[in-house]
mmCIF file of C-alpha atoms in Angstrom:
data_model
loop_
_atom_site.group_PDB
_atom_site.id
_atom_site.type_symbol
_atom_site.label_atom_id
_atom_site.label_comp_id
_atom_site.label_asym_id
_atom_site.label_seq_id
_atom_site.Cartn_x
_atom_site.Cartn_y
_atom_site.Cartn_z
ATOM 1 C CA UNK A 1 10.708 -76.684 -24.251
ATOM 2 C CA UNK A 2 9.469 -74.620 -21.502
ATOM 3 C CA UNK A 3 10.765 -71.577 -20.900
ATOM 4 C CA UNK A 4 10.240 -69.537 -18.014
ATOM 5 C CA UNK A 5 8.617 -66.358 -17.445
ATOM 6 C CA UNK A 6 8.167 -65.419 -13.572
ATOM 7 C CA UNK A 7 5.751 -62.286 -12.329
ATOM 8 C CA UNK A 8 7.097 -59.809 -10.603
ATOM 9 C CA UNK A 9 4.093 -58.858 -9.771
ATOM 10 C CA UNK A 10 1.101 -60.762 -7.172
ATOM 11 C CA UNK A 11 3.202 -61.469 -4.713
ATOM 12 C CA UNK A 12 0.831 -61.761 -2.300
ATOM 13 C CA UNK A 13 -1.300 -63.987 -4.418
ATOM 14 C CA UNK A 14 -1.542 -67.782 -2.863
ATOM 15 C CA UNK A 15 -0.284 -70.432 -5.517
ATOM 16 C CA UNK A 16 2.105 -71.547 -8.214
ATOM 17 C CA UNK A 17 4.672 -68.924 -9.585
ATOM 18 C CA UNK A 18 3.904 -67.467 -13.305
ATOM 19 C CA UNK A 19 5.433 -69.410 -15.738
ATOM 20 C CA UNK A 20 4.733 -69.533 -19.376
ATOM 21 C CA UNK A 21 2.975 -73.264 -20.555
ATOM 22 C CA UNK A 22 5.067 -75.996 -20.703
ATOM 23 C CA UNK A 23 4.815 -77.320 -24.575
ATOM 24 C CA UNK A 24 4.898 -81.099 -24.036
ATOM 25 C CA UNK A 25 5.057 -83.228 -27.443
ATOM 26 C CA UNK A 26 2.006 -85.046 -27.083
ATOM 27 C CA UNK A 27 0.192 -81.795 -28.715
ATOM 28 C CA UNK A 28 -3.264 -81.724 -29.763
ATOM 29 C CA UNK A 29 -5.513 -79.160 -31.279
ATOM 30 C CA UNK A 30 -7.685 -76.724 -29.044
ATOM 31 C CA UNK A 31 -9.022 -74.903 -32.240
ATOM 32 C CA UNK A 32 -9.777 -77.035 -34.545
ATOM 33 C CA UNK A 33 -13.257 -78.750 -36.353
ATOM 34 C CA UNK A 34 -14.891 -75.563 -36.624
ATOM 35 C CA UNK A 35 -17.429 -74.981 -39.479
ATOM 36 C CA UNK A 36 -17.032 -78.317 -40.704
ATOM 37 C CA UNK A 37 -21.126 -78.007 -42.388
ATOM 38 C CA UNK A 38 -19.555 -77.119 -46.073
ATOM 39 C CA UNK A 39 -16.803 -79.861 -45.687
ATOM 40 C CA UNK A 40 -16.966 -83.112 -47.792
ATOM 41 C CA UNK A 41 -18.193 -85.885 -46.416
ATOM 42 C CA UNK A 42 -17.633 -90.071 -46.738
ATOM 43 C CA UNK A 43 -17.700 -90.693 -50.302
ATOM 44 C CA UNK A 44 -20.926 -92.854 -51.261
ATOM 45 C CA UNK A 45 -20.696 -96.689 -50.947
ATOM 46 C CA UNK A 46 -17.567 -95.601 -48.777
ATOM 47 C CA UNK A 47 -18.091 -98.700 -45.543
ATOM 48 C CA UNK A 48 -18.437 -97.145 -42.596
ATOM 49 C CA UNK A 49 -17.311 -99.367 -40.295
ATOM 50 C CA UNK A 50 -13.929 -99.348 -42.520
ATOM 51 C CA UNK A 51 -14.099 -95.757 -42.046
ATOM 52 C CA UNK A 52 -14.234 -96.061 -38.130
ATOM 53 C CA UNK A 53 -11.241 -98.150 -38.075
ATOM 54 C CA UNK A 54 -8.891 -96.118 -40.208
ATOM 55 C CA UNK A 55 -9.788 -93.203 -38.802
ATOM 56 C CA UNK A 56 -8.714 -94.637 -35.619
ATOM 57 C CA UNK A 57 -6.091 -96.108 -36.884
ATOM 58 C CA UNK A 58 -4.995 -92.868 -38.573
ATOM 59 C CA UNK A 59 -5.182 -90.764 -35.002
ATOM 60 C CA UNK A 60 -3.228 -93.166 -33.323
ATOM 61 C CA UNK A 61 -0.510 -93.526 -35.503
ATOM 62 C CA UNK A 62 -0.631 -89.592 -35.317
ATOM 63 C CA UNK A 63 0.043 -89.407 -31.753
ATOM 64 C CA UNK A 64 2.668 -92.319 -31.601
ATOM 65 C CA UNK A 65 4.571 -90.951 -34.431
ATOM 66 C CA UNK A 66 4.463 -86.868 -34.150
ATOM 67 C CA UNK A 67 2.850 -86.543 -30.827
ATOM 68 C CA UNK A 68 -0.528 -84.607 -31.427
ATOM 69 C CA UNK A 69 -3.680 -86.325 -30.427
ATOM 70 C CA UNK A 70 -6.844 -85.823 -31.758
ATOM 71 C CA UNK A 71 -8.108 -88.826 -30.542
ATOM 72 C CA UNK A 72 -10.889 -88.069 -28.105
ATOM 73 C CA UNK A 73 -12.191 -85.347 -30.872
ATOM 74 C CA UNK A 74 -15.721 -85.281 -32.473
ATOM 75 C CA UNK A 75 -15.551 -87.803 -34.929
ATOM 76 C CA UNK A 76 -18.498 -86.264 -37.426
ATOM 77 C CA UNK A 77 -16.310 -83.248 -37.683
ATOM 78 C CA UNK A 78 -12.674 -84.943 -37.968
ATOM 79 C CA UNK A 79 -13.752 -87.238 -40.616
ATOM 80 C CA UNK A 80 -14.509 -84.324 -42.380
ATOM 81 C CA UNK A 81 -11.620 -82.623 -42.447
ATOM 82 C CA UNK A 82 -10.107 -85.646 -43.173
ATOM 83 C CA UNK A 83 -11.333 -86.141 -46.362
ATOM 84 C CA UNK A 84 -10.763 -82.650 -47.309
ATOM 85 C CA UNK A 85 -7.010 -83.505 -46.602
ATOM 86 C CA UNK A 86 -7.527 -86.721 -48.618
ATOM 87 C CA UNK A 87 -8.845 -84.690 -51.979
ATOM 88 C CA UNK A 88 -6.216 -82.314 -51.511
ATOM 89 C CA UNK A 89 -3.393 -84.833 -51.620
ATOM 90 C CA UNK A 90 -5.421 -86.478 -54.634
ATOM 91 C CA UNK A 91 -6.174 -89.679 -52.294
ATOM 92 C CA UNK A 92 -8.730 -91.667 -52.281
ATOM 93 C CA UNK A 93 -8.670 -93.332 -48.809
ATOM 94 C CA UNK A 94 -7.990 -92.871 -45.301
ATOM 95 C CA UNK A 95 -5.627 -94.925 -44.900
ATOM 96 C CA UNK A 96 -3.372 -93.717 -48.232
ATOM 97 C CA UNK A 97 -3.714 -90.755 -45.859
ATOM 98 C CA UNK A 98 -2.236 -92.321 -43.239
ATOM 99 C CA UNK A 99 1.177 -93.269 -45.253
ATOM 100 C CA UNK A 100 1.270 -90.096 -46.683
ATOM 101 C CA UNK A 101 1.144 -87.870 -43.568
ATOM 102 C CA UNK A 102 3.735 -90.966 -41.997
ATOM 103 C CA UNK A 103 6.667 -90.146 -44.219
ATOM 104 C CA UNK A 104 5.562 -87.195 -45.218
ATOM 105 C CA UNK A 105 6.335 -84.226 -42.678
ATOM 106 C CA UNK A 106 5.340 -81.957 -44.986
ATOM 107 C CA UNK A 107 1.947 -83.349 -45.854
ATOM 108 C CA UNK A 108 2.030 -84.133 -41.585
ATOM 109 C CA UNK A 109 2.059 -80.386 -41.546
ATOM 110 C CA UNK A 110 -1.047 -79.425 -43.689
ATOM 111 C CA UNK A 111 -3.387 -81.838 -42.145
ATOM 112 C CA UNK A 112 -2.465 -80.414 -39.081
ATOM 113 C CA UNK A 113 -3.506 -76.898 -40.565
ATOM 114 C CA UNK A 114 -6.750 -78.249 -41.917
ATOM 115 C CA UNK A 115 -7.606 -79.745 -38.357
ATOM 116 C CA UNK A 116 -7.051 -76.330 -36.772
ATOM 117 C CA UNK A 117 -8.954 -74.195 -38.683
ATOM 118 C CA UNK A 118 -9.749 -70.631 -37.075
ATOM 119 C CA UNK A 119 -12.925 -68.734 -36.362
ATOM 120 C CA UNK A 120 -12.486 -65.803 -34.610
ATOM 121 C CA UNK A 121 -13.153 -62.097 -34.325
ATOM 122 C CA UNK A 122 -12.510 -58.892 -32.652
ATOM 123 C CA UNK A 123 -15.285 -58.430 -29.951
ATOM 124 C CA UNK A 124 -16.892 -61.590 -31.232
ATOM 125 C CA UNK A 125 -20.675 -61.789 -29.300
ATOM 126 C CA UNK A 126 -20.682 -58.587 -28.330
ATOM 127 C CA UNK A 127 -23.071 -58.859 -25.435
ATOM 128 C CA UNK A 128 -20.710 -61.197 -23.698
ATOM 129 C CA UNK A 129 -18.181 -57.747 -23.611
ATOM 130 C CA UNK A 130 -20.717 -55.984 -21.961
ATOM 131 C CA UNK A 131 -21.759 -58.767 -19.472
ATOM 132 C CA UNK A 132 -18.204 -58.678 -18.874
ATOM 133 C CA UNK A 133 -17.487 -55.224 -17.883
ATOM 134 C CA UNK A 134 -20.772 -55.179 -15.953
ATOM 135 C CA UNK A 135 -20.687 -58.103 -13.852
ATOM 136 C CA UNK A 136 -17.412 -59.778 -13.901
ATOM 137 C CA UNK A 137 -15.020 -56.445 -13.929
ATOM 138 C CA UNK A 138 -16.242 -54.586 -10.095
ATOM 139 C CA UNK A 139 -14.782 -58.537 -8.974
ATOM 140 C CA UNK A 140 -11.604 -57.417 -10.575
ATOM 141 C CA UNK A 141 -11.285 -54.308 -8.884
ATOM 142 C CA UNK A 142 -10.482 -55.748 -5.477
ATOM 143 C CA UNK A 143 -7.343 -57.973 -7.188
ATOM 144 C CA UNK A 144 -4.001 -55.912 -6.602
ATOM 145 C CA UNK A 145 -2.689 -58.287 -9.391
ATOM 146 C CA UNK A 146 -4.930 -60.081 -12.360
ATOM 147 C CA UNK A 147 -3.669 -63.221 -14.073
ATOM 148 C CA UNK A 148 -6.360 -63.906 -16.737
ATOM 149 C CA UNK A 149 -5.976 -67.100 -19.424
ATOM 150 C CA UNK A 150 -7.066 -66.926 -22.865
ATOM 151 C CA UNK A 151 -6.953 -70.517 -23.734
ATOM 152 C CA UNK A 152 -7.482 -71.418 -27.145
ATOM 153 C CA UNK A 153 -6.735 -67.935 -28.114
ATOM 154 C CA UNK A 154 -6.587 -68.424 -31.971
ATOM 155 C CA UNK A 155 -5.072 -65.716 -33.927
ATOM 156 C CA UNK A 156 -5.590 -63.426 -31.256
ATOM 157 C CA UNK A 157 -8.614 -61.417 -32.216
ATOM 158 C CA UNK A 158 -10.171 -61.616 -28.818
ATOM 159 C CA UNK A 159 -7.450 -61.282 -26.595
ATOM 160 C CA UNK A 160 -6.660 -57.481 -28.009
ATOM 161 C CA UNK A 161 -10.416 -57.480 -27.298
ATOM 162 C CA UNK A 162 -10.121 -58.028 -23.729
ATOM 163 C CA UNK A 163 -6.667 -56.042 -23.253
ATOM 164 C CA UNK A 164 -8.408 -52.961 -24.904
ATOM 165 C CA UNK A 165 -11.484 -53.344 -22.538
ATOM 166 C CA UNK A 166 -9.100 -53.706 -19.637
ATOM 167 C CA UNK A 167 -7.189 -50.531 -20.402
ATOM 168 C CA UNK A 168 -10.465 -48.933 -20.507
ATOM 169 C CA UNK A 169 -11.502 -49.770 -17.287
ATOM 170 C CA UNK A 170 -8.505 -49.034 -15.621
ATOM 171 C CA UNK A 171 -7.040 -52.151 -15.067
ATOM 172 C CA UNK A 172 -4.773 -53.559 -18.213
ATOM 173 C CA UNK A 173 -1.543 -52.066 -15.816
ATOM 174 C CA UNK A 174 -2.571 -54.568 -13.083
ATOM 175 C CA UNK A 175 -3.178 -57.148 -14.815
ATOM 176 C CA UNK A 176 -1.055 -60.051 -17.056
ATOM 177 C CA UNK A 177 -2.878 -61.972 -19.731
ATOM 178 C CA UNK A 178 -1.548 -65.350 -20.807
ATOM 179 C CA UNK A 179 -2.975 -66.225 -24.378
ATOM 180 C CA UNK A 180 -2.533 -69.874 -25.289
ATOM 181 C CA UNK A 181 -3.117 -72.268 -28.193
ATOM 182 C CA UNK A 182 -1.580 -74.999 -29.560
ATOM 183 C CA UNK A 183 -1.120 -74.274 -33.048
ATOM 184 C CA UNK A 184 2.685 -71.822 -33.086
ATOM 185 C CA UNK A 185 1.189 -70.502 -36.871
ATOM 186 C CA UNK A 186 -1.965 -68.360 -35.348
ATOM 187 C CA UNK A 187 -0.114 -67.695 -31.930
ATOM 188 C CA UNK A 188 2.523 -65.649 -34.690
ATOM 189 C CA UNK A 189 0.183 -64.029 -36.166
ATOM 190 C CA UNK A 190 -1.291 -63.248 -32.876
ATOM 191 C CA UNK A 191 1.862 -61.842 -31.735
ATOM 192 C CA UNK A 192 2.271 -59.612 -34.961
ATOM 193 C CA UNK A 193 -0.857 -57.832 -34.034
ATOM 194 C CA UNK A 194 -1.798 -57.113 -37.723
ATOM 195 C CA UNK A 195 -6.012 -57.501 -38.822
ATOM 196 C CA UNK A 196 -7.345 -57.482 -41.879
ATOM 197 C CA UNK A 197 -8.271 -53.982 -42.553
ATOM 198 C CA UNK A 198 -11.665 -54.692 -44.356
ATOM 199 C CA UNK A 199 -12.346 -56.269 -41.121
ATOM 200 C CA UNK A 200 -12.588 -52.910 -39.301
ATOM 201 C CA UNK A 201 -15.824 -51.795 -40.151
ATOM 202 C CA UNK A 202 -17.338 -54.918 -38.504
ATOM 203 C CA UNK A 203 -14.935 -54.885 -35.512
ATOM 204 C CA UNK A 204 -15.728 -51.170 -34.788
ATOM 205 C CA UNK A 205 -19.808 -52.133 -34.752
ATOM 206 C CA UNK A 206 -19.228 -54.451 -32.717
ATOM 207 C CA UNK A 207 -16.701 -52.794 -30.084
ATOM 208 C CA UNK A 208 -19.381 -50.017 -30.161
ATOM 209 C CA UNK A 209 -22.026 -52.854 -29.180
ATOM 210 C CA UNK A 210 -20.108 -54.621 -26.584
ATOM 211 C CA UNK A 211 -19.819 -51.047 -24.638
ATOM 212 C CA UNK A 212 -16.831 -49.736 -25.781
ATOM 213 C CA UNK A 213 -16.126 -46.245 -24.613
ATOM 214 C CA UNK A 214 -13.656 -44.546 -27.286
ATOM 215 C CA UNK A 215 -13.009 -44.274 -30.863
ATOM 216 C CA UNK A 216 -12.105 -47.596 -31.950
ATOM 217 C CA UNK A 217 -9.361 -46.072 -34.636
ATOM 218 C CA UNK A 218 -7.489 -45.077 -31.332
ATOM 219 C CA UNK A 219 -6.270 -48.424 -31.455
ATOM 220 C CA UNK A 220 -4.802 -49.157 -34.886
ATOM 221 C CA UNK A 221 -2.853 -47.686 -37.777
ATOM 222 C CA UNK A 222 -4.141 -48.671 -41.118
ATOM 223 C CA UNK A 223 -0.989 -49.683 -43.369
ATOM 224 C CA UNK A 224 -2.028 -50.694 -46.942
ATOM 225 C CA UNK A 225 -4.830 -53.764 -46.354
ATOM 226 C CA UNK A 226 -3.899 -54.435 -42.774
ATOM 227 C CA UNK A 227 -4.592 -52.439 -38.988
ATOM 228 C CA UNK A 228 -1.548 -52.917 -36.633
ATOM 229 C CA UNK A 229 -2.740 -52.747 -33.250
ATOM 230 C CA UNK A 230 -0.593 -50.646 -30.715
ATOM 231 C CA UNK A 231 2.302 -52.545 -28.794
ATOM 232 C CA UNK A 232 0.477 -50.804 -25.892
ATOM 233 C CA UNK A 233 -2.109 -54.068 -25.762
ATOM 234 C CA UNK A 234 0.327 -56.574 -25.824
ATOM 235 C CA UNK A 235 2.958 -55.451 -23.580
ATOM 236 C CA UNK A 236 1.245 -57.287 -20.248
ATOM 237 C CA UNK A 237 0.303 -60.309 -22.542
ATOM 238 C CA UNK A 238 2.176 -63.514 -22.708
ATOM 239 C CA UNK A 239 1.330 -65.410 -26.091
ATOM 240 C CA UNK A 240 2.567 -69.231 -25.700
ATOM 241 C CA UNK A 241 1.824 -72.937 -27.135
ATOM 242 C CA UNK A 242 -0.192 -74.806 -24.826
ATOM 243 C CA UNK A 243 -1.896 -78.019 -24.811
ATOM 244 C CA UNK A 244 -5.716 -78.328 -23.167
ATOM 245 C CA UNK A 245 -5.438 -81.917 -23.736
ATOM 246 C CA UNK A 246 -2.088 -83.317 -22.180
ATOM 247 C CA UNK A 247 -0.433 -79.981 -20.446
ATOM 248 C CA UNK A 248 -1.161 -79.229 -17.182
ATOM 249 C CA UNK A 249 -1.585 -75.950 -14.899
ATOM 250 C CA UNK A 250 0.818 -73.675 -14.754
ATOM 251 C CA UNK A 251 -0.480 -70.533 -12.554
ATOM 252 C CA UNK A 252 -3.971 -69.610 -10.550
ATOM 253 C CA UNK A 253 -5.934 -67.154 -12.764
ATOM 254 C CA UNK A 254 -8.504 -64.883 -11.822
ATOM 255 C CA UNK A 255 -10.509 -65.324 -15.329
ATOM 256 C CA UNK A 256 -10.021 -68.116 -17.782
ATOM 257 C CA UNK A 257 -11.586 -67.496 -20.848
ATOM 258 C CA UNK A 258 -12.166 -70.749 -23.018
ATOM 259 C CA UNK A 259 -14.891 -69.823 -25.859
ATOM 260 C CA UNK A 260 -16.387 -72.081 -28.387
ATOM 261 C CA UNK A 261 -13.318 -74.172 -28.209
ATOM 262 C CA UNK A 262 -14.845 -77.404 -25.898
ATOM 263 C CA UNK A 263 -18.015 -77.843 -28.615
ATOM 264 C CA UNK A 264 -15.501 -80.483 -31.004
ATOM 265 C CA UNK A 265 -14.518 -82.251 -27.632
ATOM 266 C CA UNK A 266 -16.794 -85.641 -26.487
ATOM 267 C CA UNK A 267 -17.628 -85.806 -22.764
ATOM 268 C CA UNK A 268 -14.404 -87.107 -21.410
ATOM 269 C CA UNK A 269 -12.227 -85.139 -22.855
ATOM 270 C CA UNK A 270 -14.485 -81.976 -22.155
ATOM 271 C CA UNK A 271 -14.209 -83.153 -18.411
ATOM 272 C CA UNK A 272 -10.687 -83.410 -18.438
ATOM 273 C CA UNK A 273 -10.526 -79.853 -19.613
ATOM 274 C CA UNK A 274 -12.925 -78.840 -16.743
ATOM 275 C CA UNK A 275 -10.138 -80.709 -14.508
ATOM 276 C CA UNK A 276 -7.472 -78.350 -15.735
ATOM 277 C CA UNK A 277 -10.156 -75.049 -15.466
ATOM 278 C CA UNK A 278 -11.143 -76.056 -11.858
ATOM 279 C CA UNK A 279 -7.914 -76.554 -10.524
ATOM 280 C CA UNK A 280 -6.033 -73.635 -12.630
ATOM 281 C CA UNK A 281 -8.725 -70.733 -10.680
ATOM 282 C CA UNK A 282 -8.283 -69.081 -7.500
ATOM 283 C CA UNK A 283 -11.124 -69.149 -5.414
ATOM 284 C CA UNK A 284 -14.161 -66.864 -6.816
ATOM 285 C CA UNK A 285 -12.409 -66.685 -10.101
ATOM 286 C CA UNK A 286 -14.869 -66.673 -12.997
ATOM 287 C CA UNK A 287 -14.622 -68.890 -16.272
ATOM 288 C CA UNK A 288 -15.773 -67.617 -19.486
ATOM 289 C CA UNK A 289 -17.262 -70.494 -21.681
ATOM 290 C CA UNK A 290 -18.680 -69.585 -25.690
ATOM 291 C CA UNK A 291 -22.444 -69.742 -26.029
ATOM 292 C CA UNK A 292 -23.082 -73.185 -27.154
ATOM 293 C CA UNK A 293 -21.191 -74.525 -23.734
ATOM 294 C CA UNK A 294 -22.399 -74.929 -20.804
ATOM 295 C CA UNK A 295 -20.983 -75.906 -17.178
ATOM 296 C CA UNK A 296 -23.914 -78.362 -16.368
ATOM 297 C CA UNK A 297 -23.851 -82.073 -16.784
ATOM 298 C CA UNK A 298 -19.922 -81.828 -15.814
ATOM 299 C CA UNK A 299 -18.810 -83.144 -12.792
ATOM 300 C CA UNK A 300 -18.259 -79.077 -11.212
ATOM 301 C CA UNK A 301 -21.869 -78.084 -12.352
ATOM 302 C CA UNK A 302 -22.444 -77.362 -8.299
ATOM 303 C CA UNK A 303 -18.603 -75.610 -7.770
ATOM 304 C CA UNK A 304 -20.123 -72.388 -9.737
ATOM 305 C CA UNK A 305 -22.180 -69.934 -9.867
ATOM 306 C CA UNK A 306 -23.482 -68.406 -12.854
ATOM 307 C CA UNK A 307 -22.914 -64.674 -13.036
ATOM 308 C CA UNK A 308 -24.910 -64.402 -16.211
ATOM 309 C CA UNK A 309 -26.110 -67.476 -17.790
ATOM 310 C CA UNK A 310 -26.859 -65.983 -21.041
ATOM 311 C CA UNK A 311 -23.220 -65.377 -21.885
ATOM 312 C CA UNK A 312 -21.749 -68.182 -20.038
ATOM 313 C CA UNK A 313 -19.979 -66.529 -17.414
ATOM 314 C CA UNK A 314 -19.257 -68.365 -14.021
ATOM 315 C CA UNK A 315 -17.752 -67.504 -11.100
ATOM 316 C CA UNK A 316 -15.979 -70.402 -8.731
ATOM 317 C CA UNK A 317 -17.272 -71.259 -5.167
ATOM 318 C CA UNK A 318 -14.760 -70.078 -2.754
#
């Protein structure tokens, strides 16, 4: 169900009003498949051609039945999680997967978490911070308004990232961040703003690294083994579901910021996600990619220009 949630601010900005994502039922995972390397793999003497099939036939009784599609995914890395689903359930193929996750909401459910597992951190590559406050952040200065999209957002590490390096340059007030993903488990514990508190030590190394500018305790209030963030981060962000796969646009942005998510996707469906990135930036906007992506080979390799390579930061012909 969409629900709506109009700016008051941008007015003069050219293009659709802000709205959060529309959730359509057709879901699919943006975070899912990563660190599959220690999952199990096809059982030995398993056929693979049987494999192919099922697994097929698995995804697409997935997407007729419950709606979420996984079907243009990496298949090396499904299959994996997969069968880490099938042990769990004490299973022994895919398709006695397949019935169980069929009339089995439940069991529906937990494959779903095992396909979207998480990887994420606070100032995660730190030198793509400080690319981003030195190159990308003087374009943001001549905005009245910022709309920025976290897509894929995770548990939400990175967005309080980027709303803490916006406050600190002055322009978090100006500026409304829409974090998306599609899984509503992480986007709660995004909104709860709570982080491990053994997690600090790490987090404050590398906020230091990426160029931060105050103490990073400022931020948080240790309570027993967690940090709660202040509400002062989140109170210009807008955390919604949101599908990369079958959901459209839904406002201009002046930075999109899609990291490490597209890596799991093959080449069409990595295109169609460039579709949605292309059309969803204003003119000059800049899109943020992780470090093992890239904007060449896709059909918009000649509709940007790359403000630092190196991190992956682009800015959009005009």
């Amino acid at each position: 169900m969409a629900v709506a949630a109009k700016d008051t601010g941008g007015q003069g900005q050219k293009g659709r009003g802000d709205e959060r994502p529309t959730r359509r039922r057709d879901d699919s995972s943006q975070t899912m498949l990563r660190s599959s390397a220690n999952l199990p793999d096809t059982p030995a003497g398993y056929p693979p051609e049987l494999e192919r099939v099922e697994v097929e036939v698995l995804l697409e009784a997935m997407y007729r039945h419950y709606g979420f599609d996984f079907r243009s995914y990496a298949f090396s890395s499904l299959k994996r999680r997969l069968w880490k689903r099938i042990g769990a359930e004490g299973l022994s193929t895919v398709s006695q997967l397949q019935d169980r996750v069929l009339h089995d909401p439940e069991a529906m459910e937990q494959l779903l978490l095992d396909l979207s597992i998480n990887v994420t951190a606070m100032y995660r590559d730190p030198g793509f911070y400080a690319a981003f406050r030195a190159e990308v952040v003087p374009l943001l200065r001549t905005y009245p308004f910022l709309r920025i999209w976290h897509a894929g957002c995770s548990t939400g590490e990175e967005v309080f990232s980027m709303a803490i390096l916006l406050q600190e340059e002055g322009l978090y007030d100006r500026a409304r961040i829409y974090a998306t993903d599609i899984n509503e488990v992480v986007l709660q514990r995004a909104r709860a703003g709570i982080f491990p508190l053994e997690k600090m030590k790490e987090y404050t190394e590398n906020y230091l690294k990426a160029g931060g500018t105050r103490s990073f305790s400022e931020y948080y209030t240790a309570m027993y083994d967690g940090a709660l963030f202040n509400t002062s981060l989140t109170k210009n962000v807008v955390f919604s579901q949101h599908n990369l796969v079958t959901d459209g646009s839904f406002a201009e942005f002046h930075v999109i910021l899609c990291r490490n998510v597209m890596i799991y996707f093959d080449r069409e469906l990595q295109n169609r996600v460039h579709d949605l990135f292309y059309a969803s930036l204003v003119p000059l906007g800049v899109l943020c990619l992780g470090n093992k992506e890239t904007i060449r080979f896709t059909r918009y390799e000649e509709q940007y220009e790359a403000l630092n390579l190196k991190e992956k930061i682009y800015r959009r012909a005009g």
